[in-house]
Amino acid sequence: MNPSSTPLHPVVHAVTERIRQRSQDSRRSYLDGVEQLRQRPRGADRMGCANVAHAFAAMPGDQRLRVVAERAPHLGIVTAYNDMLSAHQPYEGYPTLIRETALSLGATAQVAGGVPAMCDGVTQGFEGMEMSLFSRDTIAMATAIALSHDVYDAVLMLGICDKIVPGLLIGALHFGHLPCVFVPAGPMGSGLSNSDKAKVREQAAQGLVGREELMAAEQAAYHSPGTCTFYGTANSNQMLLQAMGLHLPGAAFVPPNTPLREALTRAAVGTALELRRDRRNQPIGVQVDERCIVNAMIALLATGGSTNHLIHWVAVARAAGILIDWGDFSELSGVVPLLARVYPNGSADVNQFEAAGGPGFVIRELIDAGLMHDTQAVHEGGLRAQAQRPVISGAALTYQPTAAASTDESVLRGAAAPFSPTGGLKLLTGNLGRAVIKVSAVPEDRHVIEAPARVFDSQEALQAAFKAGELDRDVIAVVRFQGPQANGMPELHKLTPPLAVLQGKGYRVALVTDGRMSGASGKVPAAIHVSPEALAGGPLARVRDGDLLRLDAVAGTLEALVDDADWAAREPAQRDPARAAAHGRGLGRELFAGMRRHVVSAEQGACTWL
C-alpha cells in the first residue's frame, strides 16, 4: 500500500509481488519462528538464578536490582568499534553514552559483544582482502554469539562499513524477535576531491608521479575520523539503512563528534525503548519484509550505490526468509531514475550529497513518484518521516522537513528531472554466464565493447602486462579464478587505474571477472560477479587469449563470439595448483577454508551458512 497521491509504479508492484510469492514458504517459516520467540517471558524471568547472576554480575548493584527485580527494559549493544577503521573510531565512547542515556530513561544497557571489522582500503590488493567477503558472515556469527545470552529486550547496532552493516543485519535478522536500531557515526570532512585523487592514482600507474606524491594525495583524501567520503559500500550501506527505516531520520551523514551526532545517538536509545515498550508489531524480523527489501534495492539504484550490495542484500533478504535475485534488481533499474551523482558515479563527495538534500530528499522523491513503499520504520511516522532533517533547537533534538528542491542539481535531482531515467545497473547474460555492470558512470559510447580477450588468472598478472605495454590496444581483460570459492572474491580496485589509463589513450577496453569491483570501475565498462565462477566450472574457464568477446550493456548480453561446437568442446582451464595453495594459506586464510568450500554463488548472496 502506498499512501501518497501517486499510485505505486506497476513494475515496483510487480517485482514486490513476485518476491512475495517466491518467498511465501520461507517467509512464513521465518515469521513463525519470530513469533515463537516473541511469546516467551523476558530473559531475566525465564532463566535460572545462576544464569541471571552470571549475566549481570558486572553491573552495579542498583542496576542489577533495576533489571532483575524491577523488570526494567534491558538493551544490548553490538559494536564493531576499533580504531583501525576511521569510520568506527568514533564508536569508542558510544557504550558509555548509551548506558548513561538508558539509565536516565529508566532502563539498563550492556555491551553484548563486539564484532570484527576490517578495512578494505587497508587490505586492497593484498592477501587480507581475500578474507573480506567472508568477514560479513563472520560478523553475522559474532552478532549471534553476542545476542545468544538472550537477556536483551532490544538492541542497538553500531557499525558502518562495507561488510560490517550487512553482517550485523544478517545477525540481527536471526534474532528477528528483537527490536533493533542501527546507530551510525558519520563521514569525515571533505579532503582532496575524489576526482583529483583518481588522477594522481592514474599518474602513478603510468610512473608519472612517485610514491611520495601518491602518499601525499592519499593522506589528503583520508585524513580524519569518519567514513571515507566517496559513495562506496560503506556510505551506500547508510543510504540503504535509511531507506529501510532502520536509522533515525537524517542520521546517516551527520559528522562524528558533533552535538547533533551525540543527540541522534541518545535519541536512538529512546527509540529502541519505545519499540520494546510499544511493541508496535515491529521487531526487526517483522519490519524487514518484502517491501522493505525492495526499498533498499530502489535506494541503491536511485543513488548509483555499490555493486557489492547485489551480493550483500541477497544475503540479507535470505536471512529474513525473502528470496531475491539479480533479475529483480535489473527490472527495477529499468524504471528507477538516477537521482544522485556521487563519486565514483560523479565528482561530488558524500558531504556534498548530504548538503544538497541527502537521503531524506531521495526517499521523499521516490515515495512521491510512486517508486518506493511507505513502510514501517523504527521511528513514528513510517518511512515518509525519513524525509526530515534533524536539528538541535535549544537543547532538544527536533526535525524539519527536507528542502523541497535540491540545493545543488549537479549532485542531486528530483524524480521529475533525473540524471537518467534508469538506475544504471544492468544484468548481463550469455554464454559467459550471468554478470552485472554498473553503467551510470560509463560514457554511452562505451556501453558496447567488442574486442579480443586477454586472459589472466590474477590481478597481478594484468598489472604486469600493463606495465610491459602488452595491453596498449583494444582489449577485454578477463580476470578469472577470483570468485568466492577460489579466493574469497576480493575487490579488484587496483585494476581501475591501469584500465582507465588505457581507455584514456583511446583504446576500447573492458573488464570481465568473477571477482568484485564495488562500483570502483568508474568509467571503465566492467562485467563483474560473473556466475558461475571459473573454479565452479563457469564459462570464464573456457575463454582463451584472442577470443572475440562482446560486452553489450544496451542489449544486456555477455558473449564469447566463438563457434558453438568449438566452445562446447573446450576443456575448462584449471587453476594453477601452486596459486591455489598460495590463496589458501598465510595471514589466517587457512581458517576460512570451510567457507571457501561451502560458499554459494555470488547471485545467491555468497552465503556460507545456507
Coordinates of C-alpha atoms in Angstrom, one line a residue:
M1 CA 0.0 0.0 0.0
N2 CA 1.3 3.4 -1.0
P3 CA -0.4 6.3 0.8
S4 CA 1.0 9.1 -1.4
S5 CA -1.2 10.6 -4.1
T6 CA 0.8 8.8 -6.8
P7 CA -0.1 5.1 -7.1
L8 CA 2.8 2.6 -6.8
H9 CA 4.6 2.1 -10.1
P10 CA 3.4 -1.1 -11.7
V11 CA 6.9 -2.5 -12.1
V12 CA 7.7 -1.9 -8.4
H13 CA 4.4 -3.5 -7.5
A14 CA 5.0 -6.5 -9.8
V15 CA 8.6 -7.1 -8.6
T16 CA 7.4 -6.8 -5.0
E17 CA 4.6 -9.3 -5.6
R18 CA 6.9 -11.7 -7.4
I19 CA 9.3 -11.7 -4.5
R20 CA 6.4 -12.2 -2.1
Q21 CA 5.1 -15.2 -4.0
R22 CA 8.6 -16.7 -4.5
S23 CA 9.3 -16.3 -0.8
Q24 CA 6.0 -17.4 0.6
D25 CA 7.0 -20.6 2.2
S26 CA 10.4 -19.4 3.5
R27 CA 9.0 -16.2 4.8
R28 CA 6.1 -17.9 6.6
S29 CA 8.6 -20.3 8.3
Y30 CA 10.8 -17.4 9.3
L31 CA 7.9 -15.4 10.8
D32 CA 6.6 -18.4 12.7
G33 CA 10.0 -18.7 14.4
V34 CA 10.0 -15.0 15.2
E35 CA 6.6 -15.2 16.8
Q36 CA 7.5 -18.2 18.9
L37 CA 10.4 -16.3 20.4
R38 CA 8.4 -13.1 20.9
Q39 CA 5.9 -15.0 23.1
R40 CA 8.4 -16.1 25.7
P41 CA 8.8 -14.4 29.1
R42 CA 11.6 -11.9 29.3
G43 CA 15.1 -13.3 29.8
A44 CA 15.7 -12.5 33.5
D45 CA 12.3 -14.1 34.3
R46 CA 12.8 -17.1 32.1
M47 CA 16.3 -18.1 33.1
G48 CA 17.7 -19.8 36.1
C49 CA 19.1 -17.8 39.0
A50 CA 22.7 -18.8 38.3
N51 CA 22.3 -17.8 34.6
V52 CA 20.8 -14.4 35.6
A53 CA 23.6 -13.9 38.2
H54 CA 26.3 -14.5 35.6
A55 CA 24.6 -12.2 33.1
F56 CA 24.5 -9.2 35.4
A57 CA 27.4 -9.8 37.8
A58 CA 29.5 -6.9 36.5
M59 CA 26.7 -4.3 36.8
P60 CA 26.5 -2.0 39.8
G61 CA 24.0 -3.3 42.4
D62 CA 21.4 -0.7 41.8
Q63 CA 21.4 -1.6 38.1
R64 CA 21.1 -5.3 38.8
L65 CA 18.1 -4.5 41.0
R66 CA 16.6 -2.5 38.2
V67 CA 16.9 -5.1 35.5
V68 CA 16.1 -8.2 37.7
A69 CA 13.7 -7.1 40.4
E70 CA 12.1 -4.1 38.8
R71 CA 12.0 -5.7 35.4
A72 CA 13.2 -2.6 33.6
P73 CA 14.0 -2.8 29.9
H74 CA 17.5 -4.1 29.1
L75 CA 19.3 -3.0 25.9
G76 CA 22.1 -4.9 24.2
I77 CA 24.8 -3.1 22.3
V78 CA 26.6 -4.9 19.5
T79 CA 29.6 -2.8 18.4
A80 CA 32.1 -3.0 15.6
Y81 CA 34.4 -0.5 17.3
N82 CA 38.1 -0.5 16.5
D83 CA 40.4 2.5 15.9
M84 CA 41.9 1.0 12.7
L85 CA 38.8 2.0 10.8
S86 CA 38.4 5.7 10.6
A87 CA 34.6 5.2 10.3
H88 CA 34.4 3.2 13.5
Q89 CA 36.9 5.1 15.7
P90 CA 34.1 7.5 16.9
Y91 CA 32.3 4.5 18.4
E92 CA 34.8 4.3 21.3
G93 CA 32.7 6.4 23.6
Y94 CA 29.3 5.2 22.5
P95 CA 28.7 2.5 25.1
T96 CA 29.2 4.9 27.9
L97 CA 26.8 7.4 26.3
I98 CA 24.2 4.7 25.6
R99 CA 24.4 3.4 29.2
E100 CA 24.0 6.8 30.6
T101 CA 21.1 7.6 28.4
A102 CA 19.4 4.3 29.2
L103 CA 19.7 4.8 32.9
S104 CA 18.2 8.3 32.6
L105 CA 15.2 6.7 30.8
G106 CA 14.7 4.0 33.5
A107 CA 16.4 1.2 31.6
T108 CA 19.8 -0.5 31.6
A109 CA 22.3 -1.4 28.8
Q110 CA 25.3 -3.7 28.3
V111 CA 27.7 -4.3 25.5
A112 CA 26.5 -7.7 24.4
G113 CA 29.6 -8.2 22.3
G114 CA 32.0 -6.9 19.7
V115 CA 32.3 -8.0 16.1
P116 CA 35.4 -7.9 13.8
A117 CA 35.6 -5.0 11.4
M118 CA 38.3 -4.9 8.7
C119 CA 39.1 -2.0 6.3
D120 CA 39.1 -2.9 2.6
G121 CA 41.0 0.3 2.0
V122 CA 43.9 -1.2 4.0
T123 CA 43.8 -4.7 2.5
Q124 CA 43.1 -3.7 -1.1
G125 CA 45.3 -5.6 -3.4
F126 CA 46.9 -7.7 -0.7
E127 CA 46.2 -11.1 1.0
G128 CA 43.9 -9.8 3.7
M129 CA 41.3 -8.8 1.0
E130 CA 40.7 -12.5 0.4
M131 CA 39.1 -12.6 3.8
S132 CA 37.0 -9.5 3.3
L133 CA 33.8 -11.0 1.8
F134 CA 33.9 -13.8 4.4
S135 CA 34.2 -11.3 7.2
R136 CA 30.5 -10.5 6.5
D137 CA 29.3 -13.9 7.6
T138 CA 31.9 -13.9 10.4
I139 CA 30.3 -10.7 11.7
A140 CA 26.9 -12.2 11.4
M141 CA 28.0 -15.2 13.5
A142 CA 29.7 -12.9 16.0
T143 CA 26.5 -10.9 16.3
A144 CA 24.7 -14.2 17.0
I145 CA 27.2 -15.1 19.7
A146 CA 26.8 -11.7 21.3
L147 CA 23.0 -12.0 21.4
S148 CA 23.0 -15.7 22.3
H149 CA 23.0 -14.7 26.0
D150 CA 19.3 -14.0 25.3
V151 CA 18.7 -11.4 28.0
Y152 CA 18.0 -8.3 25.9
D153 CA 14.7 -6.6 25.2
A154 CA 16.1 -4.5 22.2
V155 CA 19.4 -4.0 20.5
L156 CA 21.5 -1.1 19.2
M157 CA 23.8 -2.0 16.4
L158 CA 27.0 0.1 16.0
G159 CA 28.5 -0.4 12.5
I160 CA 29.0 1.4 9.3
C161 CA 31.5 0.0 6.7
D162 CA 31.5 -2.5 3.9
K163 CA 30.8 -5.9 5.3
I164 CA 30.0 -4.8 8.8
V165 CA 26.5 -3.5 8.2
P166 CA 25.3 -6.4 6.1
G167 CA 26.9 -8.8 8.7
L168 CA 25.2 -7.0 11.6
L169 CA 21.9 -7.0 9.8
I170 CA 22.1 -10.7 8.9
G171 CA 22.9 -11.5 12.5
A172 CA 20.1 -9.3 13.8
L173 CA 17.6 -10.9 11.5
H174 CA 18.4 -14.3 13.0
F175 CA 17.2 -12.7 16.3
G176 CA 14.2 -11.2 14.4
H177 CA 12.0 -11.1 17.6
L178 CA 14.0 -8.2 18.9
P179 CA 13.6 -4.5 18.0
C180 CA 16.8 -3.2 16.5
V181 CA 18.0 0.3 15.8
F182 CA 21.2 0.9 13.8
V183 CA 23.4 3.8 15.0
P184 CA 25.8 5.3 12.5
A185 CA 28.7 7.7 13.3
G186 CA 29.0 9.8 10.1
P187 CA 31.5 10.8 7.4
M188 CA 34.9 12.5 7.7
G189 CA 35.2 16.1 6.4
S190 CA 35.9 16.6 2.7
G191 CA 39.6 16.4 1.9
L192 CA 41.3 16.0 -1.5
S193 CA 38.5 15.6 -4.1
N194 CA 37.8 12.1 -5.3
S195 CA 38.4 13.1 -8.9
D196 CA 41.8 14.6 -8.0
K197 CA 42.7 11.5 -6.1
A198 CA 41.8 9.3 -9.1
K199 CA 44.0 11.5 -11.4
V200 CA 47.0 11.0 -9.1
R201 CA 46.4 7.3 -9.0
E202 CA 46.3 7.1 -12.8
Q203 CA 49.5 9.2 -13.0
A204 CA 51.2 6.8 -10.5
A205 CA 50.1 3.8 -12.6
Q206 CA 51.9 5.4 -15.6
G207 CA 55.0 6.2 -13.5
L208 CA 54.4 9.9 -13.9
V209 CA 54.5 10.5 -10.1
G210 CA 56.3 8.7 -7.4
R211 CA 55.4 7.2 -4.0
E212 CA 55.9 10.4 -2.2
E213 CA 53.3 12.3 -4.3
L214 CA 50.9 9.4 -4.3
M215 CA 51.2 9.1 -0.5
A216 CA 50.5 12.8 0.0
A217 CA 47.4 12.6 -2.2
E218 CA 46.0 9.6 -0.4
Q219 CA 46.6 11.1 3.1
A220 CA 44.9 14.3 2.0
A221 CA 41.9 12.2 0.9
Y222 CA 41.7 10.0 4.0
H223 CA 42.6 12.3 6.9
S224 CA 40.3 12.1 10.0
P225 CA 37.7 10.0 11.9
G226 CA 34.6 9.1 9.9
T227 CA 33.7 7.2 6.8
C228 CA 35.6 7.8 3.5
T229 CA 33.7 10.4 1.6
F230 CA 33.2 8.6 -1.7
Y231 CA 30.0 6.8 -2.3
G232 CA 31.2 3.2 -2.0
T233 CA 29.9 0.3 0.0
A234 CA 30.2 2.0 3.4
N235 CA 28.2 5.1 2.6
S236 CA 25.6 3.3 0.4
N237 CA 25.1 1.0 3.4
Q238 CA 23.9 4.0 5.2
M239 CA 21.6 5.1 2.4
L240 CA 20.0 1.6 2.3
L241 CA 19.5 1.5 6.1
Q242 CA 17.7 4.9 5.8
A243 CA 15.5 3.5 3.1
M244 CA 14.7 0.5 5.2
G245 CA 13.8 2.7 8.2
L246 CA 16.4 1.2 10.5
H247 CA 18.0 4.6 11.3
L248 CA 16.6 7.7 12.8
P249 CA 15.7 10.2 10.2
G250 CA 18.7 12.0 8.8
A251 CA 21.2 10.1 10.9
A252 CA 23.3 8.7 8.1
F253 CA 25.6 11.5 7.2
V254 CA 25.9 13.8 10.2
P255 CA 29.6 14.2 11.0
P256 CA 31.1 12.4 14.1
N257 CA 32.0 14.2 17.3
T258 CA 29.4 16.9 16.9
P259 CA 26.5 17.9 19.2
L260 CA 23.9 16.7 16.6
R261 CA 25.6 13.3 16.3
E262 CA 25.5 12.9 20.1
A263 CA 21.9 13.9 20.2
L264 CA 21.0 11.4 17.5
T265 CA 22.8 8.6 19.4
R266 CA 20.9 9.4 22.6
A267 CA 17.6 9.6 20.7
A268 CA 18.4 6.1 19.2
V269 CA 18.3 4.7 22.8
G270 CA 14.9 6.2 23.4
T271 CA 13.6 4.8 20.1
A272 CA 14.8 1.3 20.9
L273 CA 13.0 1.5 24.3
E274 CA 9.8 2.8 22.6
L275 CA 9.9 -0.1 20.2
R276 CA 10.3 -2.5 23.1
R277 CA 7.5 -0.9 25.2
D278 CA 5.0 -0.3 22.5
R279 CA 6.0 -3.4 20.5
R280 CA 4.2 -1.7 17.6
N281 CA 4.3 -5.1 15.9
Q282 CA 7.8 -4.1 14.9
P283 CA 10.6 -6.4 15.9
I284 CA 13.3 -6.2 13.1
G285 CA 12.1 -9.6 11.6
V286 CA 8.6 -8.1 11.0
Q287 CA 9.8 -4.7 9.9
V288 CA 12.2 -6.2 7.3
D289 CA 9.6 -7.5 4.9
E290 CA 9.5 -7.8 1.0
R291 CA 8.6 -4.1 0.7
C292 CA 11.5 -3.1 3.0
I293 CA 13.9 -5.1 0.9
V294 CA 12.6 -3.6 -2.4
N295 CA 13.0 -0.1 -0.9
A296 CA 16.7 -0.9 -0.2
M297 CA 17.1 -2.1 -3.8
I298 CA 15.5 1.0 -5.2
A299 CA 17.6 3.3 -3.0
L300 CA 20.7 1.6 -4.3
L301 CA 19.7 2.1 -7.9
A302 CA 18.5 5.7 -7.5
T303 CA 21.8 6.8 -6.0
G304 CA 24.2 4.7 -8.0
G305 CA 25.5 2.8 -5.0
S306 CA 28.0 0.0 -4.6
T307 CA 27.6 -3.2 -6.7
N308 CA 28.6 -5.1 -3.6
H309 CA 25.0 -4.8 -2.5
L310 CA 23.9 -7.1 -5.3
I311 CA 25.6 -9.8 -3.2
H312 CA 25.0 -8.5 0.3
W313 CA 21.3 -7.6 0.1
V314 CA 20.6 -11.0 -1.4
A315 CA 22.1 -12.5 1.7
V316 CA 20.3 -10.0 4.0
A317 CA 16.9 -10.9 2.4
R318 CA 17.6 -14.6 2.8
A319 CA 18.2 -14.1 6.5
A320 CA 14.6 -12.8 6.7
G321 CA 13.2 -15.7 4.6
I322 CA 13.0 -13.5 1.5
L323 CA 14.3 -14.6 -1.9
I324 CA 15.6 -12.0 -4.4
D325 CA 17.9 -12.3 -7.4
W326 CA 19.8 -10.1 -9.9
G327 CA 16.8 -10.2 -12.3
D328 CA 14.8 -8.3 -9.7
F329 CA 17.5 -5.6 -9.4
S330 CA 17.7 -5.3 -13.2
E331 CA 13.9 -5.0 -13.7
L332 CA 13.7 -2.3 -11.0
S333 CA 16.7 -0.5 -12.6
G334 CA 14.7 -0.1 -15.8
V335 CA 12.2 2.2 -14.1
V336 CA 14.1 3.8 -11.1
P337 CA 15.6 7.1 -12.1
L338 CA 19.2 8.1 -11.1
L339 CA 18.8 11.0 -8.7
A340 CA 22.4 11.3 -7.4
R341 CA 25.9 11.9 -8.9
V342 CA 28.4 11.0 -6.1
Y343 CA 31.9 9.6 -6.8
P344 CA 32.6 7.2 -8.4
N345 CA 29.2 7.9 -10.1
G346 CA 30.1 11.6 -10.4
S347 CA 32.5 14.1 -9.0
A348 CA 30.8 15.1 -5.7
D349 CA 31.5 13.5 -2.3
V350 CA 29.0 12.3 0.3
N351 CA 29.2 15.6 2.2
Q352 CA 28.1 17.4 -0.9
F353 CA 25.3 14.9 -1.4
E354 CA 24.1 15.5 2.2
A355 CA 24.3 19.2 1.8
A356 CA 22.2 19.0 -1.4
G357 CA 19.4 17.2 0.4
G358 CA 20.8 13.7 1.1
P359 CA 18.9 10.5 1.8
G360 CA 15.8 12.3 3.0
F361 CA 15.4 14.1 -0.3
V362 CA 15.9 10.9 -2.3
I363 CA 13.3 9.0 -0.2
R364 CA 10.7 11.7 -0.4
E365 CA 11.1 12.0 -4.1
L366 CA 10.8 8.2 -4.6
I367 CA 7.7 7.9 -2.4
D368 CA 6.0 10.8 -4.1
A369 CA 6.8 9.4 -7.5
G370 CA 5.3 6.0 -6.6
L371 CA 8.7 4.3 -6.7
M372 CA 9.1 3.4 -3.1
H373 CA 6.8 1.8 -0.4
D374 CA 5.9 3.9 2.6
T375 CA 6.7 1.2 5.1
Q376 CA 7.2 0.9 8.9
A377 CA 10.3 2.5 10.4
V378 CA 11.9 2.4 13.8
H379 CA 10.6 5.9 14.4
E380 CA 7.0 7.2 14.4
G381 CA 5.5 8.3 11.0
G382 CA 6.8 5.4 8.9
L383 CA 9.3 5.8 6.1
R384 CA 7.9 9.1 4.9
A385 CA 9.3 10.6 8.2
Q386 CA 12.8 9.8 6.8
A387 CA 12.2 12.9 4.6
Q388 CA 13.2 15.1 7.5
R389 CA 16.5 16.5 8.7
P390 CA 17.5 16.6 12.3
V391 CA 18.4 19.8 14.0
I392 CA 19.1 20.9 17.6
S393 CA 16.8 23.6 18.8
G394 CA 17.9 24.9 22.2
A395 CA 19.0 21.6 23.9
A396 CA 16.4 19.4 22.1
L397 CA 16.6 17.3 19.0
T398 CA 13.9 18.2 16.6
Y399 CA 13.1 17.6 12.9
Q400 CA 12.4 19.9 10.0
P401 CA 11.2 19.0 6.5
T402 CA 13.8 18.3 3.9
A403 CA 14.0 21.2 1.4
A404 CA 11.5 21.0 -1.4
A405 CA 14.3 21.3 -4.0
S406 CA 17.9 20.2 -4.3
T407 CA 20.4 22.9 -3.3
D408 CA 22.8 21.6 -5.9
E409 CA 21.4 19.9 -9.0
S410 CA 24.8 18.9 -10.2
V411 CA 24.8 16.4 -7.3
L412 CA 21.1 15.7 -6.6
R413 CA 18.0 16.0 -8.6
G414 CA 14.3 15.3 -8.2
A415 CA 12.5 12.4 -9.8
A416 CA 10.9 14.7 -12.4
A417 CA 14.2 15.7 -13.9
P418 CA 16.8 12.9 -13.0
F419 CA 20.3 12.4 -14.3
S420 CA 19.0 9.3 -16.1
P421 CA 15.6 7.7 -16.4
T422 CA 17.1 4.4 -15.3
G423 CA 19.2 3.3 -12.4
G424 CA 22.3 2.5 -14.5
L425 CA 22.6 -1.2 -13.4
K426 CA 22.3 -4.0 -16.0
L427 CA 22.1 -7.7 -15.8
L428 CA 24.3 -9.3 -18.5
T429 CA 23.6 -12.9 -19.7
G430 CA 25.1 -15.1 -22.4
N431 CA 27.5 -17.9 -22.9
L432 CA 29.9 -16.3 -20.5
G433 CA 27.4 -16.6 -17.6
R434 CA 25.4 -14.1 -15.6
A435 CA 27.1 -10.8 -14.5
V436 CA 26.2 -7.3 -13.6
I437 CA 27.5 -4.0 -14.8
K438 CA 27.2 -0.5 -13.4
V439 CA 26.9 1.8 -16.4
S440 CA 25.8 5.0 -14.7
A441 CA 29.3 6.5 -14.9
V442 CA 30.3 4.8 -18.2
P443 CA 30.2 7.0 -21.3
E444 CA 27.5 6.0 -23.7
D445 CA 29.9 5.2 -26.5
R446 CA 31.5 2.6 -24.2
H447 CA 28.3 0.7 -23.3
V448 CA 29.1 -1.8 -26.1
I449 CA 32.7 -3.2 -26.3
E450 CA 33.7 -5.9 -28.7
A451 CA 37.4 -6.8 -28.6
P452 CA 39.8 -9.7 -28.3
A453 CA 40.3 -11.3 -24.9
R454 CA 43.4 -11.3 -22.9
V455 CA 43.0 -13.8 -20.1
F456 CA 44.6 -13.5 -16.6
D457 CA 44.3 -15.7 -13.6
S458 CA 45.3 -13.0 -11.2
Q459 CA 45.2 -9.2 -10.9
E460 CA 48.9 -9.1 -10.5
A461 CA 49.3 -10.7 -14.0
L462 CA 47.2 -8.0 -15.5
Q463 CA 49.2 -5.2 -13.8
A464 CA 52.4 -6.8 -15.1
A465 CA 51.1 -6.9 -18.6
F466 CA 50.0 -3.3 -18.4
K467 CA 53.5 -2.2 -17.2
A468 CA 55.1 -4.1 -20.1
G469 CA 52.9 -2.3 -22.6
E470 CA 51.2 -5.5 -23.7
L471 CA 47.7 -4.0 -23.3
D472 CA 48.1 -0.9 -25.5
R473 CA 45.3 -2.0 -27.8
D474 CA 41.6 -2.7 -27.9
V475 CA 41.1 -5.5 -25.3
I476 CA 38.7 -7.1 -23.0
A477 CA 40.7 -8.2 -19.9
V478 CA 39.3 -11.4 -18.4
V479 CA 40.4 -11.9 -14.8
R480 CA 39.2 -15.3 -13.5
F481 CA 39.6 -17.5 -10.5
Q482 CA 38.5 -14.6 -8.4
G483 CA 35.2 -15.9 -7.2
P484 CA 34.1 -16.9 -3.6
Q485 CA 35.2 -20.5 -3.9
A486 CA 38.5 -19.6 -5.5
N487 CA 40.0 -17.0 -3.2
G488 CA 37.1 -15.3 -1.3
M489 CA 36.1 -12.9 -4.2
P490 CA 38.4 -10.0 -3.5
E491 CA 37.7 -6.5 -4.8
L492 CA 39.9 -5.7 -7.7
H493 CA 40.3 -1.9 -7.3
K494 CA 44.0 -2.0 -8.2
L495 CA 42.9 -2.7 -11.8
T496 CA 40.9 0.6 -12.2
P497 CA 43.9 2.9 -12.7
P498 CA 45.6 0.9 -15.5
L499 CA 42.4 0.2 -17.3
A500 CA 41.4 3.9 -17.0
V501 CA 44.7 4.9 -18.5
L502 CA 44.2 2.5 -21.5
Q503 CA 40.7 4.0 -22.0
G504 CA 42.1 7.5 -21.8
K505 CA 44.5 6.7 -24.6
G506 CA 41.5 6.0 -26.8
Y507 CA 41.5 2.2 -26.7
R508 CA 38.2 0.3 -26.3
V509 CA 38.7 -1.7 -23.1
A510 CA 36.6 -3.6 -20.7
L511 CA 36.9 -5.9 -17.7
V512 CA 35.2 -9.3 -17.3
T513 CA 35.7 -11.0 -14.0
D514 CA 34.2 -13.3 -11.4
G515 CA 35.6 -11.0 -8.8
R516 CA 34.2 -7.8 -7.3
M517 CA 34.8 -4.1 -8.1
S518 CA 32.4 -2.4 -5.7
G519 CA 31.5 0.2 -8.4
A520 CA 35.0 1.5 -8.4
S521 CA 35.4 0.6 -12.1
G522 CA 34.1 4.2 -12.7
K523 CA 34.1 5.0 -16.4
V524 CA 35.6 1.6 -17.5
P525 CA 33.0 -1.0 -18.5
A526 CA 33.2 -3.9 -16.1
A527 CA 31.1 -7.1 -16.1
I528 CA 31.6 -8.3 -12.6
H529 CA 30.4 -11.1 -10.3
V530 CA 30.3 -13.5 -13.3
S531 CA 28.5 -16.6 -12.1
P532 CA 29.1 -19.5 -12.1
E533 CA 32.6 -18.6 -11.2
A534 CA 35.5 -20.2 -13.1
L535 CA 36.5 -22.5 -10.3
A536 CA 33.0 -24.0 -10.1
G537 CA 33.1 -24.8 -13.8
G538 CA 31.8 -21.5 -15.0
P539 CA 32.3 -20.5 -18.7
L540 CA 35.1 -18.0 -18.0
A541 CA 37.3 -21.1 -17.7
R542 CA 36.7 -21.7 -21.4
V543 CA 37.9 -18.3 -22.6
R544 CA 41.3 -18.3 -24.5
D545 CA 43.5 -15.4 -25.4
G546 CA 42.4 -13.9 -28.7
D547 CA 38.7 -15.0 -28.4
L548 CA 36.5 -12.2 -29.6
L549 CA 34.2 -11.1 -26.8
R550 CA 31.2 -8.8 -26.8
L551 CA 30.0 -6.9 -23.7
D552 CA 26.7 -5.2 -24.6
A553 CA 25.2 -3.2 -21.8
V554 CA 22.4 -2.0 -24.1
A555 CA 21.1 -5.5 -25.1
G556 CA 22.2 -7.0 -21.7
T557 CA 24.5 -9.6 -23.2
L558 CA 27.9 -11.0 -22.4
E559 CA 29.2 -13.3 -25.1
A560 CA 32.2 -15.1 -26.4
L561 CA 31.8 -14.9 -30.2
V562 CA 33.2 -18.4 -30.7
D563 CA 31.8 -21.2 -32.8
D564 CA 29.3 -23.2 -30.7
A565 CA 30.9 -26.5 -31.4
D566 CA 34.4 -25.2 -30.6
W567 CA 33.1 -23.6 -27.4
A568 CA 31.3 -26.8 -26.3
A569 CA 34.4 -28.9 -27.0
R570 CA 36.8 -26.9 -24.9
E571 CA 38.1 -28.2 -21.7
P572 CA 37.8 -25.7 -18.9
A573 CA 41.1 -24.3 -17.8
Q574 CA 42.4 -25.4 -14.4
R575 CA 43.7 -23.1 -11.7
D576 CA 47.4 -23.4 -11.2
P577 CA 47.9 -25.7 -8.1
A578 CA 50.7 -23.5 -6.7
R579 CA 48.5 -20.4 -6.9
A580 CA 45.6 -22.3 -5.3
A581 CA 47.8 -23.4 -2.4
A582 CA 49.0 -19.8 -2.0
H583 CA 45.5 -18.4 -1.8
G584 CA 44.7 -21.0 1.0
R585 CA 47.5 -20.2 3.5
G586 CA 49.1 -17.3 5.3
L587 CA 47.7 -14.4 7.3
G588 CA 44.9 -16.6 8.6
R589 CA 43.5 -17.7 5.3
E590 CA 43.6 -21.3 6.4
L591 CA 40.8 -20.6 8.9
F592 CA 38.5 -19.7 6.1
A593 CA 38.9 -23.0 4.1
G594 CA 35.5 -24.3 5.2
M595 CA 33.9 -21.1 4.0
R596 CA 35.5 -21.4 0.6
R597 CA 34.3 -25.0 0.3
H598 CA 30.7 -24.3 1.3
V599 CA 30.0 -20.8 -0.1
V600 CA 27.2 -20.5 -2.7
S601 CA 27.4 -18.3 -5.8
A602 CA 27.5 -14.5 -5.8
E603 CA 24.0 -14.3 -7.1
Q604 CA 22.8 -16.4 -4.2
G605 CA 24.5 -13.9 -1.8
A606 CA 27.8 -15.7 -1.4
C607 CA 26.4 -17.1 1.8
T608 CA 28.4 -19.6 3.8
W609 CA 25.6 -20.5 6.2
L610 CA 22.9 -22.0 3.8

